[in-house]
Coordinates of C-alpha atoms in Angstrom, one line a residue:
M1 CA 0.7 33.2 11.0
D2 CA -1.5 35.2 8.6
Q3 CA -4.8 33.2 8.5
S4 CA -5.4 34.2 4.9
A5 CA -2.8 31.6 4.0
T6 CA -5.1 28.9 5.3
K7 CA -8.1 30.4 3.6
A8 CA -6.3 30.6 0.3
V9 CA -5.9 26.8 0.2
T10 CA -9.2 25.7 1.7
E11 CA -11.8 24.7 -0.8
T12 CA -15.6 24.5 -0.3
N13 CA -17.1 21.2 -1.3
D14 CA -19.9 22.4 -3.5
R15 CA -17.8 23.1 -6.6
P16 CA -14.6 21.8 -8.2
S17 CA -11.3 23.0 -6.7
T18 CA -9.3 25.7 -8.3
A19 CA -5.9 24.6 -9.5
P20 CA -2.4 26.1 -9.5
A21 CA -1.4 27.5 -12.9
S22 CA 1.6 25.1 -13.2
L23 CA -0.7 22.1 -13.2
R24 CA -2.4 23.3 -16.4
A25 CA 0.3 22.8 -18.9
D26 CA 3.2 20.5 -19.8
H27 CA 6.7 21.6 -18.7
Q28 CA 9.8 22.2 -20.8
A29 CA 12.2 19.3 -20.3
P30 CA 15.9 19.8 -19.4
D31 CA 18.5 18.2 -21.6
R32 CA 18.9 15.3 -19.1
L33 CA 16.2 14.2 -16.7
V34 CA 17.2 13.2 -13.2
L35 CA 16.0 9.7 -12.6
Q36 CA 17.3 9.2 -9.1
R37 CA 19.5 11.1 -6.6
G38 CA 22.2 9.8 -4.4
I39 CA 20.7 9.9 -0.9
F40 CA 23.0 8.9 2.0
T41 CA 20.7 9.1 5.0
G42 CA 17.0 8.7 5.6
P43 CA 14.1 11.0 6.5
S44 CA 14.0 9.8 10.1
A45 CA 16.3 8.5 12.8
K46 CA 14.1 5.4 12.8
V47 CA 15.6 4.4 9.4
S48 CA 18.9 2.7 9.1
D49 CA 21.5 4.7 7.0
E50 CA 22.5 1.4 5.5
L51 CA 19.3 1.4 3.5
Y52 CA 21.1 4.2 1.6
A53 CA 24.8 3.6 1.7
V54 CA 27.2 1.2 3.5
V55 CA 30.4 2.7 4.8
K56 CA 33.5 1.0 6.1
G57 CA 35.7 3.4 8.1
R58 CA 35.0 6.8 9.4
A59 CA 32.6 9.0 7.5
H60 CA 30.2 11.9 7.8
R61 CA 26.7 11.7 6.2
E62 CA 24.3 14.3 5.2
R63 CA 21.1 13.8 3.2
L64 CA 22.8 14.5 -0.2
E65 CA 26.4 14.4 0.8
L66 CA 28.9 11.8 2.0
R67 CA 32.4 12.5 3.3
L68 CA 34.8 9.6 3.7
D69 CA 37.9 9.9 5.9
K70 CA 41.3 8.6 4.7
G71 CA 41.1 4.9 4.0
A72 CA 37.4 4.6 4.2
S73 CA 35.2 3.1 1.5
A74 CA 31.5 3.1 0.7
H75 CA 29.0 1.6 -1.7
T76 CA 25.4 2.2 -2.7
N77 CA 24.5 -1.4 -3.3
T78 CA 21.6 -0.9 -1.0
Y79 CA 17.8 -0.6 -1.1
F80 CA 17.6 3.1 -1.9
G81 CA 21.2 3.4 -3.3
R82 CA 20.7 1.0 -6.2
F83 CA 19.5 2.0 -9.7
A84 CA 16.9 -0.6 -10.8
A85 CA 18.4 -1.2 -14.2
S86 CA 16.2 -4.2 -15.1
Y87 CA 13.0 -2.2 -14.7
W88 CA 14.3 0.8 -16.6
Q89 CA 15.5 -1.4 -19.5
R90 CA 12.2 -3.4 -19.6
W91 CA 9.6 -0.6 -19.3
T92 CA 11.2 2.7 -20.4
T93 CA 12.8 4.2 -23.5
V94 CA 16.1 4.8 -21.7
T95 CA 19.1 3.0 -23.3
E96 CA 21.9 4.6 -21.3
V97 CA 22.3 6.2 -17.9
W98 CA 24.9 8.6 -16.5
A99 CA 26.0 8.4 -12.9
T100 CA 27.2 12.0 -12.2
M101 CA 28.7 13.4 -9.0
V102 CA 30.8 16.2 -7.7
L103 CA 33.9 15.0 -5.9
D104 CA 36.1 16.8 -3.3
V105 CA 39.4 14.9 -3.4
T106 CA 42.3 15.7 -1.1
K107 CA 44.7 13.2 -2.6
R108 CA 43.4 10.2 -4.6
A109 CA 40.1 8.4 -5.0
R110 CA 38.8 5.4 -6.9
I111 CA 35.2 5.3 -8.2
R112 CA 33.5 2.3 -9.7
L113 CA 30.2 1.9 -11.5
V114 CA 29.1 -1.7 -10.7
A115 CA 26.3 -3.9 -12.0
S116 CA 24.6 -7.2 -10.9
D117 CA 22.7 -9.7 -12.9
I118 CA 19.6 -11.8 -12.0
A119 CA 21.7 -14.0 -9.7
G120 CA 23.4 -11.1 -8.0
H121 CA 26.8 -11.6 -9.6
R122 CA 28.9 -8.4 -9.5
R123 CA 30.6 -6.9 -12.6
I124 CA 32.4 -3.6 -13.1
I125 CA 31.0 -1.4 -15.8
D126 CA 33.2 1.7 -15.5
T127 CA 35.9 3.0 -13.2
A128 CA 37.8 6.3 -12.6
E129 CA 41.0 7.1 -10.7
V130 CA 40.6 10.7 -9.5
T131 CA 43.3 13.0 -8.1
A132 CA 41.5 16.4 -8.4
S133 CA 38.2 17.8 -7.2
G134 CA 35.4 18.4 -9.6
P135 CA 32.5 16.7 -11.4
L136 CA 32.7 13.1 -12.6
T137 CA 30.4 11.1 -14.9
L138 CA 30.4 7.4 -15.4
T139 CA 28.1 5.8 -18.0
A140 CA 26.3 2.5 -18.3
P141 CA 24.3 1.2 -21.3
L142 CA 21.0 -0.5 -20.3
D143 CA 21.4 -3.6 -22.5
Q144 CA 21.9 -6.6 -20.3
Y145 CA 19.2 -6.4 -17.5
V146 CA 15.9 -7.6 -18.9
D147 CA 15.3 -10.3 -16.4
G148 CA 17.2 -8.8 -13.5
G149 CA 20.1 -6.7 -12.2
A150 CA 20.9 -3.3 -10.9
L151 CA 23.6 -0.6 -10.9
W152 CA 25.4 1.1 -8.0
L153 CA 28.5 3.1 -7.1
E154 CA 31.5 2.2 -5.0
F155 CA 33.9 4.8 -3.5
D156 CA 37.4 4.4 -2.0
A157 CA 39.2 7.3 -0.3
I158 CA 42.9 6.5 -1.0
G159 CA 45.5 8.5 0.9
G160 CA 43.1 11.3 1.9
E161 CA 39.5 12.4 2.4
L162 CA 36.8 12.1 -0.3
G163 CA 33.6 14.0 -0.5
I164 CA 30.7 13.0 -2.7
S165 CA 27.8 15.4 -3.4
A166 CA 25.2 16.2 -6.1
Q167 CA 25.2 12.5 -7.1
T168 CA 22.5 11.8 -9.7
W169 CA 21.4 9.1 -12.2
T170 CA 20.3 10.8 -15.4
A171 CA 19.1 10.0 -18.9
T172 CA 18.2 11.9 -22.1
A173 CA 15.0 13.7 -21.3
P174 CA 11.7 13.3 -23.2
D175 CA 10.3 16.1 -25.3
H176 CA 8.3 17.4 -22.4
V177 CA 7.6 16.6 -18.7
R178 CA 4.0 16.2 -17.7
P179 CA 2.7 18.1 -14.6
V180 CA 2.2 16.0 -11.6
A181 CA 0.0 16.4 -8.5
I182 CA -0.1 14.5 -5.2
A183 CA -3.4 13.5 -3.6
I184 CA -3.4 12.5 0.0
C185 CA -6.6 11.1 1.5
T186 CA -7.0 11.3 5.3
F187 CA -9.5 10.4 8.0
N188 CA -8.8 11.4 11.6
R189 CA -5.1 11.0 11.3
A190 CA -4.4 14.7 11.4
A191 CA -1.0 14.6 13.0
D192 CA 0.2 11.9 10.7
C193 CA -1.1 13.6 7.6
A194 CA 0.5 16.9 8.6
E195 CA 3.9 15.2 8.9
T196 CA 3.5 13.6 5.5
V197 CA 2.7 17.0 3.9
A198 CA 5.7 18.5 5.8
A199 CA 8.0 15.8 4.4
L200 CA 7.1 16.8 0.9
A201 CA 7.8 20.4 1.7
S202 CA 11.2 19.6 3.3
D203 CA 12.9 18.7 0.0
A204 CA 13.2 21.7 -2.2
P205 CA 13.9 19.9 -5.5
I206 CA 10.9 17.6 -4.9
L207 CA 8.7 20.5 -4.0
A208 CA 9.7 22.2 -7.2
A209 CA 8.8 19.1 -9.3
I210 CA 5.3 18.9 -7.8
D211 CA 2.7 21.1 -9.4
A212 CA 0.0 20.6 -6.8
V213 CA -0.8 18.8 -3.5
Y214 CA -4.4 18.0 -2.7
V215 CA -5.2 17.1 0.9
V216 CA -8.6 15.5 1.0
D217 CA -9.8 15.6 4.6
Q218 CA -12.8 13.3 5.4
G219 CA -12.5 13.4 9.2
T220 CA -13.5 15.4 12.2
D221 CA -10.0 15.8 13.6
L222 CA -8.9 18.3 11.0
V223 CA -5.5 18.5 9.5
E224 CA -5.8 22.2 9.0
N225 CA -5.9 22.6 12.8
Q226 CA -2.5 21.0 13.2
P227 CA 0.3 23.4 14.0
R228 CA 2.7 21.4 11.9
F229 CA 0.4 21.8 8.9
Q230 CA 0.1 25.6 9.5
E231 CA 3.9 25.9 9.7
T232 CA 4.2 24.1 6.4
L233 CA 1.7 26.0 4.4
P234 CA 3.8 29.0 3.4
V235 CA 6.5 26.7 1.9
F236 CA 3.9 25.4 -0.7
G237 CA 2.9 28.8 -1.9
D238 CA -0.2 28.3 -4.1
K239 CA 0.5 24.6 -4.7
L240 CA -1.5 23.1 -1.8
R241 CA -5.3 22.6 -1.9
Y242 CA -7.1 21.5 1.2
I243 CA -10.5 19.9 0.6
R244 CA -13.1 18.8 3.2
Q245 CA -15.8 16.3 2.3
P246 CA -17.9 13.5 3.8
N247 CA -16.1 10.3 4.7
L248 CA -16.3 8.2 1.5
G249 CA -13.3 6.0 2.5
G250 CA -10.1 5.7 0.6
A251 CA -11.9 5.2 -2.7
G252 CA -13.7 8.5 -2.2
G253 CA -10.7 10.4 -0.9
F254 CA -8.2 9.3 -3.6
T255 CA -10.9 9.6 -6.4
R256 CA -11.3 13.3 -5.4
G257 CA -7.7 13.9 -6.2
L258 CA -8.1 12.2 -9.6
Y259 CA -11.3 14.0 -10.2
E260 CA -9.8 17.5 -9.4
V261 CA -6.6 17.0 -11.4
S262 CA -8.3 15.5 -14.5
A263 CA -10.8 18.4 -14.5
V264 CA -8.1 21.0 -15.2
N265 CA -5.6 19.0 -17.2
E266 CA -6.1 15.7 -19.0
H267 CA -2.4 15.3 -19.3
A268 CA -1.4 15.6 -15.7
D269 CA -0.4 12.6 -13.6
V270 CA -1.5 12.0 -10.0
I271 CA 0.4 10.3 -7.2
L272 CA -2.0 8.9 -4.6
M273 CA -0.4 8.8 -1.2
D274 CA -1.6 7.5 2.2
D275 CA -1.8 9.9 5.1
D276 CA -0.1 7.7 7.8
I277 CA 3.1 6.8 6.0
L278 CA 6.7 7.8 6.8
C279 CA 7.3 9.6 3.5
E280 CA 10.6 9.3 1.6
P281 CA 10.4 12.4 -0.6
E282 CA 12.9 10.9 -3.1
T283 CA 10.3 8.3 -4.0
V284 CA 8.2 11.0 -5.6
L285 CA 11.1 12.0 -7.9
R286 CA 11.7 8.4 -8.9
L287 CA 8.1 7.5 -9.7
N288 CA 7.6 10.7 -11.6
A289 CA 10.8 10.3 -13.7
F290 CA 9.9 6.7 -14.5
A291 CA 6.4 7.6 -15.6
N292 CA 7.7 10.3 -17.9
L293 CA 10.0 7.8 -19.7
T294 CA 7.9 4.6 -19.9
A295 CA 7.4 3.3 -23.5
E296 CA 3.6 3.3 -22.9
P297 CA 1.5 5.0 -20.2
T298 CA 2.1 2.9 -17.0
L299 CA 0.9 2.9 -13.4
V300 CA 4.0 3.2 -11.3
G301 CA 3.8 2.1 -7.7
A302 CA 6.1 2.5 -4.8
Q303 CA 7.0 -0.5 -2.6
M304 CA 6.1 -0.7 1.1
L305 CA 8.5 -1.0 3.9
F306 CA 7.3 -1.7 7.4
L307 CA 7.0 1.2 9.7
L308 CA 7.7 -0.7 12.9
N309 CA 10.5 -2.8 11.3
P310 CA 11.8 -0.2 8.8
D311 CA 14.4 -2.3 7.0
Y312 CA 11.8 -5.0 6.1
L313 CA 10.1 -5.0 2.7
N314 CA 6.4 -6.0 2.7
V315 CA 6.5 -7.6 -0.8
G316 CA 8.4 -7.0 -4.1
A317 CA 5.2 -7.1 -6.2
E318 CA 1.6 -8.2 -5.7
E319 CA -1.1 -9.8 -7.8
V320 CA -4.7 -10.8 -7.3
H321 CA -6.3 -14.3 -7.5
L322 CA -9.8 -13.3 -8.4
H323 CA -11.3 -16.8 -8.6
E324 CA -10.2 -17.3 -4.9
L325 CA -11.2 -13.7 -3.9
K326 CA -7.7 -13.1 -2.7
H327 CA -5.6 -9.9 -3.2
G328 CA -2.2 -9.1 -1.8
Q329 CA -0.8 -12.3 -3.3
K330 CA 3.0 -12.4 -3.7
V331 CA 4.2 -12.6 -7.3
S332 CA 6.3 -15.7 -7.9
K333 CA 9.9 -15.1 -7.0
A334 CA 9.2 -11.7 -5.3
L335 CA 10.7 -11.0 -1.9
R336 CA 8.3 -10.9 1.0
N337 CA 8.8 -9.8 4.6
T338 CA 12.5 -9.6 3.9
S339 CA 15.2 -7.4 5.5
M340 CA 16.6 -5.2 2.8
L341 CA 19.8 -4.8 4.8
K342 CA 20.5 -8.5 4.1
K343 CA 19.1 -9.1 0.6
N344 CA 18.6 -7.2 -2.6
Q345 CA 15.9 -7.7 -5.2
E346 CA 17.8 -8.7 -8.3
R347 CA 15.1 -10.4 -10.2
R348 CA 12.5 -8.3 -12.1
V349 CA 9.0 -9.2 -10.9
D350 CA 6.0 -7.8 -12.7
A351 CA 3.0 -6.6 -10.6
G352 CA -0.6 -7.2 -11.2
Y353 CA -1.5 -4.0 -9.4
N354 CA -0.1 -1.7 -6.8
A355 CA -1.7 -0.6 -3.5
W356 CA -2.3 3.1 -3.1
W357 CA 0.0 3.8 -0.1
T358 CA 1.9 5.6 -2.9
C359 CA 1.1 5.0 -6.6
L360 CA 1.3 7.2 -9.7
I361 CA -1.7 7.1 -12.0
P362 CA -1.0 8.4 -15.5
A363 CA -3.4 10.9 -17.0
E364 CA -4.1 8.6 -20.0
V365 CA -5.5 6.0 -17.6
V366 CA -8.1 8.3 -16.1
A367 CA -9.1 9.6 -19.5
K368 CA -9.7 6.1 -20.9
I369 CA -11.1 4.0 -18.0
G370 CA -12.8 6.7 -15.9
L371 CA -12.6 7.1 -12.1
P372 CA -12.6 4.3 -9.4
V373 CA -15.6 2.4 -8.3
P374 CA -17.1 3.8 -5.1
I375 CA -16.5 0.8 -2.9
F376 CA -15.3 2.9 0.0
F377 CA -12.5 0.8 1.4
Q378 CA -10.3 -2.2 0.4
W379 CA -10.1 -3.6 -3.2
D380 CA -10.5 -0.1 -4.7
D381 CA -6.8 -0.1 -5.7
V382 CA -7.1 -3.7 -6.9
E383 CA -10.1 -3.0 -9.1
Y384 CA -8.6 0.1 -10.7
G385 CA -5.3 -1.8 -11.5
I386 CA -7.2 -4.7 -13.0
R387 CA -9.4 -2.4 -15.1
A388 CA -6.4 -0.5 -16.3
R389 CA -4.7 -3.7 -17.4
E390 CA -7.8 -4.8 -19.2
H391 CA -7.5 -1.5 -21.2
G392 CA -3.8 -2.0 -22.0
F393 CA -2.1 -0.2 -19.1
V394 CA 0.3 -2.2 -17.0
T395 CA 1.4 -1.6 -13.4
V396 CA 5.1 -1.5 -12.4
T397 CA 6.0 -1.7 -8.7
L398 CA 9.4 0.1 -8.8
P399 CA 12.1 -1.2 -6.5
N400 CA 14.3 1.3 -4.7
A401 CA 11.2 3.6 -4.4
A402 CA 9.2 3.1 -1.2
V403 CA 7.5 4.6 1.7
W404 CA 7.0 3.2 5.2
H405 CA 3.5 2.0 6.1
A406 CA 2.0 0.4 9.2
D407 CA 2.9 -3.3 9.4
F408 CA -0.1 -5.3 8.3
Y409 CA 0.4 -8.2 10.7
W410 CA -0.1 -5.9 13.6
K411 CA -3.7 -5.5 12.6
D412 CA -6.3 -8.0 13.7
Y413 CA -8.2 -9.9 11.1
D414 CA -11.3 -9.8 13.1
D415 CA -12.5 -6.2 12.7
W416 CA -15.1 -4.2 10.8
A417 CA -12.9 -3.9 7.8
R418 CA -13.7 -7.6 7.0
Y419 CA -17.1 -6.4 5.8
F420 CA -15.6 -4.4 3.0
S421 CA -13.0 -7.0 2.3
T422 CA -15.7 -9.6 1.8
R423 CA -18.2 -7.4 -0.1
N424 CA -15.7 -5.8 -2.3
S425 CA -13.9 -9.0 -3.2
L426 CA -17.2 -10.3 -4.5
I427 CA -17.8 -7.1 -6.4
V428 CA -14.4 -7.0 -8.0
G429 CA -14.4 -10.7 -8.8
S430 CA -17.8 -10.3 -10.5
L431 CA -16.6 -7.3 -12.5
H432 CA -13.4 -8.9 -13.8
A433 CA -13.7 -12.7 -13.7
D434 CA -16.3 -15.4 -14.4
L435 CA -16.7 -16.6 -10.8
D436 CA -17.7 -20.2 -10.2
G437 CA -20.6 -20.0 -7.8
K438 CA -20.1 -23.5 -6.5
A439 CA -16.4 -23.0 -5.9
I440 CA -16.8 -19.6 -4.3
T441 CA -19.6 -20.7 -1.9
R442 CA -17.6 -23.8 -0.9
Q443 CA -14.6 -21.6 -0.2
L444 CA -16.6 -19.1 1.9
F445 CA -18.3 -21.9 3.8
R446 CA -14.9 -23.4 4.7
S447 CA -13.7 -20.0 6.0
L448 CA -16.9 -19.3 8.0
A449 CA -16.8 -22.7 9.5
E450 CA -13.3 -22.1 10.7
H451 CA -14.3 -18.9 12.3
L452 CA -17.3 -20.6 14.0
V453 CA -15.3 -23.3 15.6
A454 CA -12.8 -20.7 16.7
M455 CA -15.8 -18.9 18.5
Q456 CA -15.4 -15.7 16.3
Y457 CA -19.1 -15.2 16.0
G458 CA -18.7 -11.4 15.3
L459 CA -16.3 -12.1 12.5
V460 CA -18.8 -14.5 11.0
H461 CA -21.6 -11.9 11.3
T462 CA -19.4 -9.2 9.7
T463 CA -18.5 -11.5 6.8
L464 CA -22.1 -12.5 6.2
Q465 CA -23.0 -8.8 6.2
G466 CA -20.6 -8.3 3.4
I467 CA -22.1 -11.1 1.4
E468 CA -25.7 -10.1 2.1
D469 CA -25.0 -6.5 0.9
F470 CA -23.3 -7.8 -2.2
L471 CA -26.5 -9.7 -2.9
Q472 CA -28.4 -6.4 -3.0
G473 CA -26.7 -5.5 -6.2
P474 CA -25.1 -2.1 -7.3
K475 CA -27.6 -0.1 -5.4
I476 CA -25.6 -0.8 -2.2
L477 CA -23.0 1.6 -3.6
R478 CA -25.5 4.4 -4.0
D479 CA -24.2 6.4 -1.0
G480 CA -20.5 5.5 -1.4
G481 CA -20.4 3.3 1.7
I482 CA -21.4 5.7 4.5
A483 CA -24.4 3.5 5.7
A484 CA -22.4 0.3 5.2
L485 CA -19.6 1.6 7.4
A486 CA -22.0 2.5 10.2
A487 CA -23.8 -0.9 10.0
A488 CA -20.5 -2.8 9.9
R489 CA -19.3 -1.1 13.1
T490 CA -22.5 -1.1 15.1
G491 CA -23.4 -4.7 14.3
R492 CA -20.3 -6.0 15.9
A493 CA -21.2 -4.5 19.3
D494 CA -23.5 -7.5 19.9
Y495 CA -20.6 -9.9 19.9
P496 CA -18.5 -9.7 23.1
E497 CA -15.4 -11.4 21.6
T498 CA -15.0 -8.4 19.2
I499 CA -14.2 -6.1 22.1
K500 CA -10.5 -5.5 23.0
H501 CA -9.7 -5.4 26.7
P502 CA -6.5 -4.3 28.6
A503 CA -4.3 -7.2 29.1
A504 CA -3.6 -6.4 32.7
T505 CA -7.3 -6.0 33.6
P506 CA -9.5 -8.3 31.5
P507 CA -13.0 -9.0 32.7
V508 CA -12.0 -12.4 34.0
R509 CA -9.7 -13.5 36.8
S510 CA -6.1 -13.5 35.6
A511 CA -5.3 -16.2 38.1
D512 CA -7.7 -18.6 36.4
I513 CA -5.9 -18.2 33.0
Q514 CA -3.9 -21.3 31.9
M515 CA -1.6 -20.8 28.9
R516 CA -1.8 -23.4 26.2
R517 CA 0.7 -23.5 23.2
A518 CA -0.4 -24.8 19.8
G519 CA 1.2 -27.7 18.0
G520 CA 1.9 -27.8 14.3
E521 CA -0.7 -27.4 11.6
P522 CA -2.7 -30.6 11.2
S523 CA -2.0 -32.8 8.1
R524 CA -5.6 -33.6 7.5
V525 CA -7.2 -30.2 7.9
T526 CA -10.7 -31.0 6.7
A527 CA -11.0 -34.0 9.1
V528 CA -9.7 -31.9 12.0
L529 CA -12.2 -29.1 11.1
I530 CA -15.1 -31.6 11.2
K531 CA -13.8 -33.1 14.5
R532 CA -13.5 -29.6 16.1
A533 CA -17.0 -28.6 14.9
I534 CA -18.5 -31.7 16.5
A535 CA -16.6 -31.1 19.7
Q536 CA -17.8 -27.4 19.8
W537 CA -21.4 -28.5 19.0
T538 CA -21.5 -31.2 21.6
G539 CA -19.5 -29.4 24.3
R540 CA -16.7 -31.9 24.3
T541 CA -14.2 -29.2 24.8
Q542 CA -11.6 -28.5 27.5
R543 CA -13.2 -26.6 30.4
G544 CA -11.5 -23.7 32.2
L545 CA -10.1 -20.3 31.1
I546 CA -7.3 -20.8 28.5
G547 CA -4.8 -18.2 27.4
V548 CA -3.6 -18.2 23.8
T549 CA -0.9 -16.0 22.3
R550 CA -1.5 -14.3 18.9
E551 CA 0.9 -16.7 17.2
D552 CA -1.0 -19.7 18.5
A553 CA -4.5 -18.4 17.8
H554 CA -5.2 -20.9 14.9
W555 CA -8.7 -22.2 14.7
W556 CA -7.7 -25.8 15.2
H557 CA -6.0 -24.8 18.5
V558 CA -8.6 -22.4 19.9
A559 CA -11.5 -24.8 19.0
L560 CA -10.1 -27.2 21.6
F561 CA -11.5 -25.0 24.4
D562 CA -14.7 -23.3 25.4
H563 CA -13.4 -20.1 27.0
V564 CA -10.3 -18.5 25.6
V565 CA -8.3 -15.2 26.2
V566 CA -6.5 -14.4 22.9
T567 CA -3.9 -11.7 22.4
D568 CA -5.0 -9.1 19.9
A569 CA -2.7 -8.9 16.8
S570 CA -1.9 -5.3 17.8
Q571 CA -0.4 -6.6 21.0
S572 CA -2.3 -3.8 22.8
G573 CA -4.8 -6.0 24.6
V574 CA -6.8 -9.2 24.6
R575 CA -10.1 -10.6 23.4
I576 CA -12.2 -13.1 25.1
R577 CA -14.0 -15.9 23.2
Q578 CA -16.6 -18.2 24.7
R579 CA -18.5 -21.1 23.3
D580 CA -22.1 -20.2 22.5
K581 CA -24.0 -23.1 20.9
A582 CA -27.2 -21.1 20.3
R583 CA -25.3 -18.3 18.6
A584 CA -23.3 -20.7 16.5
R585 CA -26.4 -22.5 15.4
A586 CA -28.1 -19.3 14.3
L587 CA -25.1 -18.1 12.4
L588 CA -24.7 -21.5 10.7
I589 CA -28.3 -21.4 9.5
R590 CA -27.8 -17.9 8.3
T591 CA -24.6 -18.9 6.5
I592 CA -26.3 -21.8 4.7
R593 CA -29.1 -19.5 3.5
V594 CA -26.9 -16.7 2.4
L595 CA -24.5 -19.0 0.5
R596 CA -27.3 -20.8 -1.2
R597 CA -28.6 -17.5 -2.4
L598 CA -25.2 -16.4 -3.5
R599 CA -24.7 -19.5 -5.6
R600 CA -28.1 -19.1 -7.2
D601 CA -27.9 -15.4 -7.9
L602 CA -24.2 -14.9 -8.8
P603 CA -24.7 -14.9 -12.6
T604 CA -27.5 -12.3 -12.4
L605 CA -25.5 -10.1 -10.0
T606 CA -22.4 -10.3 -12.2
R607 CA -24.4 -8.9 -15.1
Q608 CA -25.9 -6.2 -12.9
Y609 CA -22.5 -5.0 -11.5
R610 CA -20.8 -5.0 -14.9
A611 CA -23.7 -3.0 -16.4
A612 CA -23.4 -0.4 -13.6
V613 CA -19.7 0.3 -14.0
P614 CA -20.0 3.2 -16.5
E615 CA -22.4 5.0 -14.2
L616 CA -20.6 4.2 -11.0
T617 CA -17.2 5.4 -12.3
S618 CA -18.5 8.5 -14.0
R619 CA -17.7 12.1 -13.0
E620 CA -21.4 12.7 -12.6
N621 CA -21.8 10.0 -10.0
W622 CA -18.8 11.2 -8.0
E623 CA -20.0 14.8 -8.2
R624 CA -23.3 13.6 -6.7
L625 CA -21.4 11.8 -3.9
Y626 CA -19.2 14.8 -3.2
G627 CA -22.1 17.3 -3.4
I628 CA -20.4 19.2 -6.1
K629 CA -22.4 21.5 -8.3
P630 CA -20.6 21.4 -11.7
D631 CA -20.1 24.7 -13.5

């Protein structure tokens, strides 16, 4: 390949990136805007075709075409096949949609446009008996779906074969279509990122609708060195920009995309996208169409399906409980950890924010509220969503638009990321809520006590690090998190139970391990916590080497023993915990001192963090972090 192609898209870090010409101006809209296409098979063999269409009888599927043999039938009352009528009626200016398709009919076919309500009850909106090949359009008003319901198509091949192609859901287009860019943040997931970029290039209509793709590489295993990336570059033409910069976490990587795009066009939207997803390119089309038709500027997020269990939905919509420092909370009545082959999301559920595995940020939001806070990792998407809502911008998590992302429950809670989760939850809580210092310190003490009795001393240390750095005030964010990341990782090396060992060759004799299963959760949790703490303190625990599975690794079970081999959540190894009274005592004293200071200083710190937001989120601050020399 001509190396000039790579050089043409690689940007130096000491100045703003150049931008493709198409990103600089709005686009002329067609008469009708495609809101969603009929997709009949997924982007990977890992994905069930029944997430797209369910077929009875013999049929042949292609990405955008379905051919039914005589007597076969099919419907798109599926995760990706449904049209989320409730969301379109509630949040957009669309009042009617057309379901258009091209049919190849050998004898006779029956087509039905069908709807559901909040309870999933089926009703027929429009039908057609077709005896000749050609285009067909069925129409549906969006007038009875505010609280729930969707639309889909049903096909019957009667007496002969039936081919369906070029199936689209369309609506009257707006006056213009805003340009849109995709920003992908990556750190040492070069192969994954290259595949995500290639997925976008694989779909010509999607590629045509994208005005720019920014790949922000913060790692040392470079995406530009991947053969897959090099193969894909010519397909993008001048649309792809490859930027290298220091590792400033997800916040720094995604902000770079927002920074670059808003610098060249204050009316261009940005879709933030993780590097390690399995990308469904159709999701880009659906998010972009929705954003162009919302009644008011709206953050539009994709849902997350599990990568290892591809038909399972993570959650229908999420919210944050700031006074409890908890994000990722399921919105009431939303589906969670649900197979979308078995259940559909009929009810409209309104999100508090959307995670940035894939999320569209409208240009108006960046213009009004500025850039994200440089908190490196975790809670950055939460904070931005909350701040946007405070300024009048809601978030919609759009059903039937999703990507596949690594399953969260395969990640162990006890890792370095807990530092950022703790520190940033306190920062975001202080920025957007009047936290009760007494309640917060009581909650944190309870959590730390559970970790102590479970012999997770490194986890306690990591959590305390996060609180201690929050107590330093906004200056801790001065370098964007680089020093904090190094400290969070190196500090854990002093705690043996944070090290993962191969299950077959742990540093203990396997013959000595005795497996112990856990019972049910205790009914009097506080009393049991006190009892376990006393037992751990006095050494009245069961001796010997005990094995505990991941599903049984509850603090109230592990605390019964003094030496435990626990399966890591990743199922790739084990960790060994051992009672250490001296270490537990030192951590307990440190916990009391830190929480006492947190309770005392929280009001002052709240004022300091809030006062710092304009500077922290300014273009000038991010330029300093990026090392950019503005023109």
